[in-house]
Amino acid sequence: LHWRWVCAEEFCFFGDMSRFEAAAKKAATTAGVTTAAPKPKAAASKAAAALKPGGLHAKPKAAAAKLDTLEDKRKFVKMWEMKIDDKDCEVQAEANKKAKKDLETALKKLQTDETYVKVKEEIKDMELQGKRDAERAAL
């Protein structure tokens, strides 16, 4: 007997599944994850979400974390500008016109995000205030 033949015939517990599907199923069962039908709680939570302001499709705010210090604000702006740059690179690399238009729309949303624009203005104001304070201290 050849080892592969024995392995394929006797140890194939998953029938006609591919290797990937079999491995995924085995990993799910060992991790305790089940692929059962969704529970009724999910429907109830959707109904509750529809009653909230903004409905089901309300987007979370961009800056969930508190941005108190100038350093925190600079980190946020730097992270957001990296997102903008990544999206701009995607737009430049896209050949499909419809997909490119969708990416351009997403880029515009990133550039005009309320939180990003507000934090950027706050940084400018804080830097100007710091310069004024330094000039006053020098006098």
XYZ file of C-alpha atoms in Angstrom:
139
model
C 0.000 0.000 0.000
C 1.097 3.452 -0.811
C 0.831 6.001 2.014
C -1.069 8.614 -0.013
C -3.598 6.038 -1.155
C -4.204 4.924 2.421
C -4.434 8.518 3.587
C -6.852 9.461 0.851
C -9.084 6.403 1.302
C -9.139 5.740 5.021
C -8.520 9.128 6.615
C -10.728 11.321 4.451
C -13.428 12.274 6.939
C -14.956 15.077 4.908
C -16.024 13.380 1.671
C -15.856 15.445 -1.496
C -14.621 18.680 0.108
C -11.437 20.346 -1.010
C -8.446 20.333 1.313
C -9.061 23.952 2.214
C -12.717 23.363 3.084
C -11.816 20.308 5.141
C -9.110 22.199 7.051
C -11.429 25.142 7.657
C -14.183 22.853 8.931
C -11.774 21.004 11.198
C -10.372 24.273 12.565
C -13.881 25.598 13.178
C -14.944 22.507 15.089
C -11.799 22.458 17.229
C -12.096 26.170 17.993
C -15.712 25.755 19.056
C -17.062 27.858 16.210
C -20.268 26.608 14.716
C -21.796 27.607 11.435
C -25.369 27.406 12.677
C -28.204 29.613 11.482
C -28.225 33.156 12.881
C -29.911 33.550 16.223
C -33.130 35.544 16.604
C -31.156 38.142 18.590
C -29.612 39.390 15.343
C -33.027 40.289 13.928
C -33.964 42.023 17.162
C -30.750 44.050 17.183
C -31.359 45.150 13.579
C -34.834 46.304 14.521
C -33.415 48.217 17.480
C -30.743 49.774 15.264
C -33.403 50.952 12.822
C -35.055 52.881 15.661
C -31.833 54.687 16.604
C -30.969 58.012 14.954
C -29.220 57.361 11.675
C -30.856 53.958 11.181
C -29.064 50.795 10.143
C -26.499 52.514 7.970
C -25.258 55.097 10.462
C -21.477 55.335 10.311
C -19.398 55.585 13.480
C -17.434 58.764 14.050
C -13.909 58.775 12.637
C -12.208 59.685 15.900
C -13.553 57.492 18.659
C -10.464 58.127 20.761
C -10.055 61.357 22.685
C -7.742 63.798 20.983
C -6.757 66.052 23.861
C -3.095 66.828 23.323
C -1.362 68.324 20.327
C 0.664 65.122 19.931
C -2.502 62.974 19.794
C -3.981 65.260 17.176
C -0.814 65.142 15.094
C -0.803 61.329 15.236
C -4.436 61.252 14.118
C -3.785 63.631 11.208
C -0.680 61.668 10.166
C -2.650 58.394 10.222
C -5.504 59.976 8.265
C -3.136 61.435 5.666
C -1.607 57.975 5.185
C -5.122 56.672 4.465
C -5.633 59.485 1.966
C -2.288 58.742 0.307
C -3.071 55.013 0.097
C -6.445 55.738 -1.482
C -4.810 58.175 -3.926
C -2.343 55.451 -4.965
C -5.255 53.065 -5.518
C -6.961 55.666 -7.722
C -3.803 56.162 -9.789
C -3.323 52.408 -10.239
C -6.933 51.633 -11.200
C -7.602 51.127 -14.917
C -11.351 50.505 -14.793
C -13.169 53.851 -15.102
C -16.167 52.875 -12.966
C -13.985 51.493 -10.190
C -11.726 54.538 -10.456
C -14.700 56.855 -10.039
C -15.797 54.948 -6.919
C -12.277 55.193 -5.507
C -12.170 58.926 -6.267
C -15.438 59.366 -4.369
C -14.005 57.501 -1.381
C -10.853 59.648 -1.584
C -12.924 62.830 -1.580
C -14.821 61.599 1.501
C -11.530 60.978 3.302
C -10.224 64.429 2.386
C -13.372 66.240 3.516
C -14.072 64.211 6.657
C -15.456 66.474 9.410
C -13.218 65.183 12.162
C -10.069 65.312 10.035
C -10.689 68.890 8.913
C -11.627 70.003 12.435
C -8.551 68.423 14.041
C -6.307 69.896 11.355
C -7.661 73.378 12.107
C -7.229 72.818 15.845
C -3.583 71.886 15.281
C -3.002 75.136 13.379
C -4.675 77.136 16.137
C -2.678 75.382 18.865
C 0.599 75.989 17.019
C -0.209 79.683 16.547
C -1.114 79.971 20.218
C 2.187 78.302 21.144
C 4.114 80.829 19.040
C 2.249 83.723 20.651
C 2.968 82.337 24.114
C 6.664 81.963 23.262
C 6.827 85.574 22.047
C 5.135 86.811 25.224
C 7.525 84.816 27.370
C 10.480 86.314 25.492
C 9.343 89.855 26.334
